[in-house]
Amino acid sequence: MTNSRTFVLIPGAWLGAWSWHPVARRLREDGHQVVALTMPGLSYGDSVKGLRLADAVDFVVSEIDRRDLNDIMLVSHSWGGYPATGAALRRADRVAKVIYYSAVVPARGVGMADENAAYGEIIRASIAGTPDGTVPLAVDAIRAGLMPGEPPELQELVAGLVLPQPGAYMTEALDVPAVTEAGLSAAYLLGADDKSLARPGEEFAGRLGQEPVIVPGAHMALLSRPADIAEALLVAVA
């Protein structure tokens, strides 16, 4: 396929590569190469001890290098904007475009917990209240926050798949500019019904100097409306 692309998909907090699989399947069926990654600490058997945000960035970079990927469409969802941004800037020669889908576009020196005061209180209280310094995700938060209005069966399925997020992933920050400031091409896709972001998606897109491209669905539409999200990604890289 002459227009085949290479997509590297980065999941949001609590999620693994599985969250991208329905979208990845559609991209593969369209003839594209797809790599979906799970960050360290978010698979069963992983240790979360000592994990820092830099470890997630290092992991994405190491996978790009190990697989010898080039001309990459680096796509992130939600918190995944942090490792994606850090990796894109370190491998700018291999990344063709950075696509944020209902994701955080990191501000220099601002961690996820500091994007929203109320959100930050919950994150830090969770870290303090767990023996391993992680941030668990309750099913009620999935129902009311990440997936409101989605079928209960899908909400319950996701609740059984998520794992606690390493705390430092949420509190630590990147000391880097926006990818567009560094000369990389970027796009921002925002779910039309997304109410879960720490800030309005328009603000995150503004950090790239852009207006968001509105796509169907809420925060987890990559699971509930994968065909729409796959199509939006293909339009973004066309």
PDB file of C-alpha atoms in Angstrom:
ATOM      1  CA  MET A   1       0.000   0.000   0.000  1.00  0.00           C
ATOM      2  CA  THR A   2       1.711   3.178  -1.159  1.00  0.00           C
ATOM      3  CA  ASN A   3       0.148   5.407   1.509  1.00  0.00           C
ATOM      4  CA  SER A   4       0.859   3.027   4.382  1.00  0.00           C
ATOM      5  CA  ARG A   5       1.674   4.784   7.658  1.00  0.00           C
ATOM      6  CA  THR A   6       3.339   3.688  10.879  1.00  0.00           C
ATOM      7  CA  PHE A   7       1.223   4.441  13.937  1.00  0.00           C
ATOM      8  CA  VAL A   8       2.583   4.208  17.476  1.00  0.00           C
ATOM      9  CA  LEU A   9      -0.290   4.383  19.973  1.00  0.00           C
ATOM     10  CA  ILE A  10       0.225   5.515  23.577  1.00  0.00           C
ATOM     11  CA  PRO A  11      -2.553   4.856  26.135  1.00  0.00           C
ATOM     12  CA  GLY A  12      -3.883   7.073  28.884  1.00  0.00           C
ATOM     13  CA  ALA A  13      -3.585   6.642  32.640  1.00  0.00           C
ATOM     14  CA  TRP A  14      -4.643   3.255  34.070  1.00  0.00           C
ATOM     15  CA  LEU A  15      -4.862   1.850  30.557  1.00  0.00           C
ATOM     16  CA  GLY A  16      -2.698  -0.466  28.519  1.00  0.00           C
ATOM     17  CA  ALA A  17      -2.196  -1.183  24.841  1.00  0.00           C
ATOM     18  CA  TRP A  18      -5.547  -2.997  24.993  1.00  0.00           C
ATOM     19  CA  SER A  19      -7.370   0.339  25.038  1.00  0.00           C
ATOM     20  CA  TRP A  20      -6.117   1.040  21.523  1.00  0.00           C
ATOM     21  CA  HIS A  21      -6.695  -2.443  20.082  1.00  0.00           C
ATOM     22  CA  PRO A  22     -10.110  -1.780  18.476  1.00  0.00           C
ATOM     23  CA  VAL A  23      -8.685   1.293  16.707  1.00  0.00           C
ATOM     24  CA  ALA A  24      -5.447  -0.526  15.875  1.00  0.00           C
ATOM     25  CA  ARG A  25      -7.369  -3.355  14.223  1.00  0.00           C
ATOM     26  CA  ARG A  26      -9.101  -0.910  11.891  1.00  0.00           C
ATOM     27  CA  LEU A  27      -5.851   0.844  11.040  1.00  0.00           C
ATOM     28  CA  ARG A  28      -4.217  -2.510  10.298  1.00  0.00           C
ATOM     29  CA  GLU A  29      -7.157  -3.540   8.129  1.00  0.00           C
ATOM     30  CA  ASP A  30      -6.593  -0.337   6.165  1.00  0.00           C
ATOM     31  CA  GLY A  31      -3.025  -1.413   5.478  1.00  0.00           C
ATOM     32  CA  HIS A  32      -1.063   0.512   8.092  1.00  0.00           C
ATOM     33  CA  GLN A  33       1.641  -0.642  10.480  1.00  0.00           C
ATOM     34  CA  VAL A  34       0.511  -0.254  14.095  1.00  0.00           C
ATOM     35  CA  VAL A  35       2.328  -0.574  17.401  1.00  0.00           C
ATOM     36  CA  ALA A  36       0.295  -0.175  20.608  1.00  0.00           C
ATOM     37  CA  LEU A  37       2.352   0.177  23.775  1.00  0.00           C
ATOM     38  CA  THR A  38       1.718  -0.443  27.463  1.00  0.00           C
ATOM     39  CA  MET A  39       3.741   1.765  29.779  1.00  0.00           C
ATOM     40  CA  PRO A  40       5.919   0.208  32.515  1.00  0.00           C
ATOM     41  CA  GLY A  41       3.957  -0.700  35.621  1.00  0.00           C
ATOM     42  CA  LEU A  42       0.654  -1.172  33.824  1.00  0.00           C
ATOM     43  CA  SER A  43       0.802  -4.883  33.045  1.00  0.00           C
ATOM     44  CA  TYR A  44       0.235  -7.681  35.538  1.00  0.00           C
ATOM     45  CA  GLY A  45       3.609  -8.795  36.878  1.00  0.00           C
ATOM     46  CA  ASP A  46       5.189  -5.350  36.460  1.00  0.00           C
ATOM     47  CA  SER A  47       6.730  -3.693  39.487  1.00  0.00           C
ATOM     48  CA  VAL A  48       5.741  -0.080  40.142  1.00  0.00           C
ATOM     49  CA  LYS A  49       8.535   0.469  42.645  1.00  0.00           C
ATOM     50  CA  GLY A  50      10.561   3.559  41.817  1.00  0.00           C
ATOM     51  CA  LEU A  51       8.842   4.254  38.510  1.00  0.00           C
ATOM     52  CA  ARG A  52       9.046   7.869  37.386  1.00  0.00           C
ATOM     53  CA  LEU A  53       7.629   9.768  34.426  1.00  0.00           C
ATOM     54  CA  ALA A  54      11.037   9.573  32.755  1.00  0.00           C
ATOM     55  CA  ASP A  55      10.701   5.782  32.699  1.00  0.00           C
ATOM     56  CA  ALA A  56       7.574   6.023  30.556  1.00  0.00           C
ATOM     57  CA  VAL A  57       9.328   8.407  28.161  1.00  0.00           C
ATOM     58  CA  ASP A  58      12.409   6.163  28.051  1.00  0.00           C
ATOM     59  CA  PHE A  59      10.216   3.150  27.295  1.00  0.00           C
ATOM     60  CA  VAL A  60       8.573   4.782  24.272  1.00  0.00           C
ATOM     61  CA  VAL A  61      11.982   5.886  22.976  1.00  0.00           C
ATOM     62  CA  SER A  62      13.440   2.400  23.484  1.00  0.00           C
ATOM     63  CA  GLU A  63      10.558   0.763  21.616  1.00  0.00           C
ATOM     64  CA  ILE A  64      10.955   3.163  18.692  1.00  0.00           C
ATOM     65  CA  ASP A  65      14.656   2.314  18.565  1.00  0.00           C
ATOM     66  CA  ARG A  66      14.267  -1.425  19.141  1.00  0.00           C
ATOM     67  CA  ARG A  67      11.707  -1.744  16.374  1.00  0.00           C
ATOM     68  CA  ASP A  68      13.650   0.664  14.133  1.00  0.00           C
ATOM     69  CA  LEU A  69      10.523   2.698  13.426  1.00  0.00           C
ATOM     70  CA  ASN A  70      10.642   5.738  11.166  1.00  0.00           C
ATOM     71  CA  ASP A  71       8.200   8.300   9.764  1.00  0.00           C
ATOM     72  CA  ILE A  72       6.036   7.672  12.824  1.00  0.00           C
ATOM     73  CA  MET A  73       2.545   8.962  13.517  1.00  0.00           C
ATOM     74  CA  LEU A  74       2.840   9.154  17.300  1.00  0.00           C
ATOM     75  CA  VAL A  75      -0.654   9.130  18.813  1.00  0.00           C
ATOM     76  CA  SER A  76      -1.512   9.648  22.469  1.00  0.00           C
ATOM     77  CA  HIS A  77      -4.688   9.488  24.511  1.00  0.00           C
ATOM     78  CA  SER A  78      -5.326  11.393  27.746  1.00  0.00           C
ATOM     79  CA  TRP A  79      -2.309  11.238  30.122  1.00  0.00           C
ATOM     80  CA  GLY A  80      -0.383   9.550  27.310  1.00  0.00           C
ATOM     81  CA  GLY A  81       0.403  13.028  26.013  1.00  0.00           C
ATOM     82  CA  TYR A  82       3.253  13.135  28.533  1.00  0.00           C
ATOM     83  CA  PRO A  83       5.346  10.156  27.382  1.00  0.00           C
ATOM     84  CA  ALA A  84       4.428  10.858  23.762  1.00  0.00           C
ATOM     85  CA  THR A  85       5.654  14.447  23.969  1.00  0.00           C
ATOM     86  CA  GLY A  86       8.886  13.517  25.699  1.00  0.00           C
ATOM     87  CA  ALA A  87       9.609  10.720  23.233  1.00  0.00           C
ATOM     88  CA  ALA A  88       8.722  12.805  20.173  1.00  0.00           C
ATOM     89  CA  LEU A  89      11.211  15.472  21.127  1.00  0.00           C
ATOM     90  CA  ARG A  90      13.958  12.911  21.730  1.00  0.00           C
ATOM     91  CA  ARG A  91      13.307  11.120  18.449  1.00  0.00           C
ATOM     92  CA  ALA A  92      12.220  14.051  16.294  1.00  0.00           C
ATOM     93  CA  ASP A  93      14.130  12.564  13.360  1.00  0.00           C
ATOM     94  CA  ARG A  94      11.879   9.498  13.443  1.00  0.00           C
ATOM     95  CA  VAL A  95       8.520  11.167  14.160  1.00  0.00           C
ATOM     96  CA  ALA A  96       6.547  12.609  11.257  1.00  0.00           C
ATOM     97  CA  LYS A  97       3.561  13.842  13.273  1.00  0.00           C
ATOM     98  CA  VAL A  98       2.362  13.932  16.868  1.00  0.00           C
ATOM     99  CA  ILE A  99      -1.392  13.476  17.299  1.00  0.00           C
ATOM    100  CA  TYR A 100      -3.078  14.175  20.620  1.00  0.00           C
ATOM    101  CA  TYR A 101      -6.494  12.542  20.977  1.00  0.00           C
ATOM    102  CA  SER A 102      -8.390  13.979  23.950  1.00  0.00           C
ATOM    103  CA  ALA A 103      -4.968  14.191  25.529  1.00  0.00           C
ATOM    104  CA  VAL A 104      -2.922  16.476  27.710  1.00  0.00           C
ATOM    105  CA  VAL A 105      -0.472  18.656  25.817  1.00  0.00           C
ATOM    106  CA  PRO A 106       2.091  19.110  28.588  1.00  0.00           C
ATOM    107  CA  ALA A 107       3.057  22.582  29.700  1.00  0.00           C
ATOM    108  CA  ARG A 108       6.700  22.943  30.681  1.00  0.00           C
ATOM    109  CA  GLY A 109       7.110  22.093  34.352  1.00  0.00           C
ATOM    110  CA  VAL A 110       3.454  21.169  34.939  1.00  0.00           C
ATOM    111  CA  GLY A 111       2.552  17.602  35.892  1.00  0.00           C
ATOM    112  CA  MET A 112      -0.831  15.988  35.437  1.00  0.00           C
ATOM    113  CA  ALA A 113      -1.746  16.558  39.086  1.00  0.00           C
ATOM    114  CA  ASP A 114      -1.147  20.288  38.705  1.00  0.00           C
ATOM    115  CA  GLU A 115      -3.354  20.811  35.664  1.00  0.00           C
ATOM    116  CA  ASN A 116      -6.442  20.949  37.869  1.00  0.00           C
ATOM    117  CA  ALA A 117      -6.447  21.720  41.615  1.00  0.00           C
ATOM    118  CA  ALA A 118      -9.346  19.442  42.540  1.00  0.00           C
ATOM    119  CA  TYR A 119      -7.986  16.641  40.379  1.00  0.00           C
ATOM    120  CA  GLY A 120      -4.565  17.108  41.971  1.00  0.00           C
ATOM    121  CA  GLU A 121      -5.983  16.742  45.476  1.00  0.00           C
ATOM    122  CA  ILE A 122      -7.569  13.436  44.555  1.00  0.00           C
ATOM    123  CA  ILE A 123      -4.367  12.161  42.946  1.00  0.00           C
ATOM    124  CA  ARG A 124      -2.130  13.093  45.873  1.00  0.00           C
ATOM    125  CA  ALA A 125      -4.590  11.693  48.429  1.00  0.00           C
ATOM    126  CA  SER A 126      -4.681   8.426  46.479  1.00  0.00           C
ATOM    127  CA  ILE A 127      -0.897   8.221  46.374  1.00  0.00           C
ATOM    128  CA  ALA A 128      -0.666   8.872  50.116  1.00  0.00           C
ATOM    129  CA  GLY A 129      -3.333   6.268  50.818  1.00  0.00           C
ATOM    130  CA  THR A 130      -1.839   3.347  48.894  1.00  0.00           C
ATOM    131  CA  PRO A 131       1.115   1.240  50.094  1.00  0.00           C
ATOM    132  CA  ASP A 132       2.845   1.361  46.719  1.00  0.00           C
ATOM    133  CA  GLY A 133       2.182   5.040  45.923  1.00  0.00           C
ATOM    134  CA  THR A 134      -0.183   4.369  43.036  1.00  0.00           C
ATOM    135  CA  VAL A 135      -3.446   5.963  41.940  1.00  0.00           C
ATOM    136  CA  PRO A 136      -6.250   3.387  41.669  1.00  0.00           C
ATOM    137  CA  LEU A 137      -9.344   3.941  39.555  1.00  0.00           C
ATOM    138  CA  ALA A 138     -12.718   3.025  41.037  1.00  0.00           C
ATOM    139  CA  VAL A 139     -15.571   1.757  38.912  1.00  0.00           C
ATOM    140  CA  ASP A 140     -17.677   4.758  39.968  1.00  0.00           C
ATOM    141  CA  ALA A 141     -15.059   7.077  38.457  1.00  0.00           C
ATOM    142  CA  ILE A 142     -15.275   5.108  35.224  1.00  0.00           C
ATOM    143  CA  ARG A 143     -19.055   5.315  35.148  1.00  0.00           C
ATOM    144  CA  ALA A 144     -19.336   8.995  36.063  1.00  0.00           C
ATOM    145  CA  GLY A 145     -16.061  10.398  34.765  1.00  0.00           C
ATOM    146  CA  LEU A 146     -14.366   8.521  31.952  1.00  0.00           C
ATOM    147  CA  MET A 147     -17.346   6.736  30.430  1.00  0.00           C
ATOM    148  CA  PRO A 148     -20.627   8.461  31.311  1.00  0.00           C
ATOM    149  CA  GLY A 149     -23.495   7.287  29.149  1.00  0.00           C
ATOM    150  CA  GLU A 150     -21.603   4.281  27.792  1.00  0.00           C
ATOM    151  CA  PRO A 151     -23.174   0.807  28.025  1.00  0.00           C
ATOM    152  CA  PRO A 152     -22.861  -0.618  31.564  1.00  0.00           C
ATOM    153  CA  GLU A 153     -21.324  -3.802  30.157  1.00  0.00           C
ATOM    154  CA  LEU A 154     -18.490  -1.778  28.600  1.00  0.00           C
ATOM    155  CA  GLN A 155     -17.986   0.213  31.799  1.00  0.00           C
ATOM    156  CA  GLU A 156     -17.697  -3.012  33.800  1.00  0.00           C
ATOM    157  CA  LEU A 157     -15.314  -4.533  31.265  1.00  0.00           C
ATOM    158  CA  VAL A 158     -13.002  -1.515  31.470  1.00  0.00           C
ATOM    159  CA  ALA A 159     -13.176  -1.578  35.281  1.00  0.00           C
ATOM    160  CA  GLY A 160     -11.819  -5.119  35.140  1.00  0.00           C
ATOM    161  CA  LEU A 161      -8.969  -4.158  32.820  1.00  0.00           C
ATOM    162  CA  VAL A 162      -7.549  -0.987  34.349  1.00  0.00           C
ATOM    163  CA  LEU A 163      -4.607  -1.086  36.766  1.00  0.00           C
ATOM    164  CA  PRO A 164      -3.429   1.486  39.323  1.00  0.00           C
ATOM    165  CA  GLN A 165      -1.354   4.259  37.790  1.00  0.00           C
ATOM    166  CA  PRO A 166       2.193   4.752  39.160  1.00  0.00           C
ATOM    167  CA  GLY A 167       1.973   7.904  41.262  1.00  0.00           C
ATOM    168  CA  ALA A 168       4.987   9.716  39.851  1.00  0.00           C
ATOM    169  CA  TYR A 169       3.508   9.400  36.372  1.00  0.00           C
ATOM    170  CA  MET A 170       0.820  11.791  37.590  1.00  0.00           C
ATOM    171  CA  THR A 171       2.849  14.201  39.709  1.00  0.00           C
ATOM    172  CA  GLU A 172       6.074  14.662  37.751  1.00  0.00           C
ATOM    173  CA  ALA A 173       6.467  17.085  34.859  1.00  0.00           C
ATOM    174  CA  LEU A 174       8.453  17.444  31.649  1.00  0.00           C
ATOM    175  CA  ASP A 175      10.927  20.267  31.161  1.00  0.00           C
ATOM    176  CA  VAL A 176      10.332  20.518  27.418  1.00  0.00           C
ATOM    177  CA  PRO A 177       8.553  22.840  24.962  1.00  0.00           C
ATOM    178  CA  ALA A 178       5.448  21.981  22.977  1.00  0.00           C
ATOM    179  CA  VAL A 179       6.297  19.757  20.021  1.00  0.00           C
ATOM    180  CA  THR A 180       5.217  22.467  17.578  1.00  0.00           C
ATOM    181  CA  GLU A 181       7.680  24.898  19.174  1.00  0.00           C
ATOM    182  CA  ALA A 182      10.378  22.346  18.379  1.00  0.00           C
ATOM    183  CA  GLY A 183       9.303  22.245  14.725  1.00  0.00           C
ATOM    184  CA  LEU A 184       7.323  19.001  14.748  1.00  0.00           C
ATOM    185  CA  SER A 185       3.988  18.675  12.968  1.00  0.00           C
ATOM    186  CA  ALA A 186       1.047  18.047  15.286  1.00  0.00           C
ATOM    187  CA  ALA A 187      -2.725  17.737  15.427  1.00  0.00           C
ATOM    188  CA  TYR A 188      -5.251  17.798  18.260  1.00  0.00           C
ATOM    189  CA  LEU A 189      -8.408  15.678  18.134  1.00  0.00           C
ATOM    190  CA  LEU A 190     -11.061  16.284  20.782  1.00  0.00           C
ATOM    191  CA  GLY A 191     -14.043  14.110  21.594  1.00  0.00           C
ATOM    192  CA  ALA A 192     -17.230  16.112  21.120  1.00  0.00           C
ATOM    193  CA  ASP A 193     -18.647  14.850  24.426  1.00  0.00           C
ATOM    194  CA  ASP A 194     -15.407  14.600  26.409  1.00  0.00           C
ATOM    195  CA  LYS A 195     -15.893  15.899  29.966  1.00  0.00           C
ATOM    196  CA  SER A 196     -12.930  14.113  31.554  1.00  0.00           C
ATOM    197  CA  LEU A 197      -9.942  16.275  30.711  1.00  0.00           C
ATOM    198  CA  ALA A 198      -8.266  18.290  33.466  1.00  0.00           C
ATOM    199  CA  ARG A 199      -8.683  21.394  31.299  1.00  0.00           C
ATOM    200  CA  PRO A 200     -10.855  22.121  28.270  1.00  0.00           C
ATOM    201  CA  GLY A 201      -9.436  20.464  25.182  1.00  0.00           C
ATOM    202  CA  GLU A 202      -9.360  23.847  23.480  1.00  0.00           C
ATOM    203  CA  GLU A 203      -6.731  24.966  25.989  1.00  0.00           C
ATOM    204  CA  PHE A 204      -4.567  21.933  25.322  1.00  0.00           C
ATOM    205  CA  ALA A 205      -4.863  22.434  21.565  1.00  0.00           C
ATOM    206  CA  GLY A 206      -3.949  26.085  22.095  1.00  0.00           C
ATOM    207  CA  ARG A 207      -0.593  24.991  23.505  1.00  0.00           C
ATOM    208  CA  LEU A 208       0.122  23.691  20.012  1.00  0.00           C
ATOM    209  CA  GLY A 209      -1.091  26.940  18.477  1.00  0.00           C
ATOM    210  CA  GLN A 210      -4.119  25.123  17.059  1.00  0.00           C
ATOM    211  CA  GLU A 211      -7.861  24.725  17.293  1.00  0.00           C
ATOM    212  CA  PRO A 212      -9.031  21.190  18.094  1.00  0.00           C
ATOM    213  CA  VAL A 213     -10.556  18.971  15.436  1.00  0.00           C
ATOM    214  CA  ILE A 214     -13.809  17.698  16.933  1.00  0.00           C
ATOM    215  CA  VAL A 215     -14.411  13.964  16.596  1.00  0.00           C
ATOM    216  CA  PRO A 216     -17.394  11.842  17.693  1.00  0.00           C
ATOM    217  CA  GLY A 217     -17.769  10.472  21.188  1.00  0.00           C
ATOM    218  CA  ALA A 218     -16.579  11.032  24.739  1.00  0.00           C
ATOM    219  CA  HIS A 219     -13.252  10.375  26.464  1.00  0.00           C
ATOM    220  CA  MET A 220     -13.172   6.635  25.847  1.00  0.00           C
ATOM    221  CA  ALA A 221     -14.568   6.590  22.333  1.00  0.00           C
ATOM    222  CA  LEU A 222     -11.460   4.711  21.248  1.00  0.00           C
ATOM    223  CA  LEU A 223     -13.294   1.728  22.764  1.00  0.00           C
ATOM    224  CA  SER A 224     -16.919   2.624  22.077  1.00  0.00           C
ATOM    225  CA  ARG A 225     -16.496   4.214  18.628  1.00  0.00           C
ATOM    226  CA  PRO A 226     -13.219   2.827  17.267  1.00  0.00           C
ATOM    227  CA  ALA A 227     -14.186   3.150  13.601  1.00  0.00           C
ATOM    228  CA  ASP A 228     -14.798   6.876  14.050  1.00  0.00           C
ATOM    229  CA  ILE A 229     -11.508   7.393  15.885  1.00  0.00           C
ATOM    230  CA  ALA A 230      -9.546   5.384  13.336  1.00  0.00           C
ATOM    231  CA  GLU A 231     -11.072   7.442  10.545  1.00  0.00           C
ATOM    232  CA  ALA A 232     -10.235  10.685  12.354  1.00  0.00           C
ATOM    233  CA  LEU A 233      -6.617   9.570  12.736  1.00  0.00           C
ATOM    234  CA  LEU A 234      -6.384   8.743   9.033  1.00  0.00           C
ATOM    235  CA  VAL A 235      -7.769  12.153   8.123  1.00  0.00           C
ATOM    236  CA  ALA A 236      -5.274  13.800  10.499  1.00  0.00           C
ATOM    237  CA  VAL A 237      -2.292  12.156   8.801  1.00  0.00           C
ATOM    238  CA  ALA A 238      -3.531  12.430   5.219  1.00  0.00           C
TER     239      ALA A 238
END
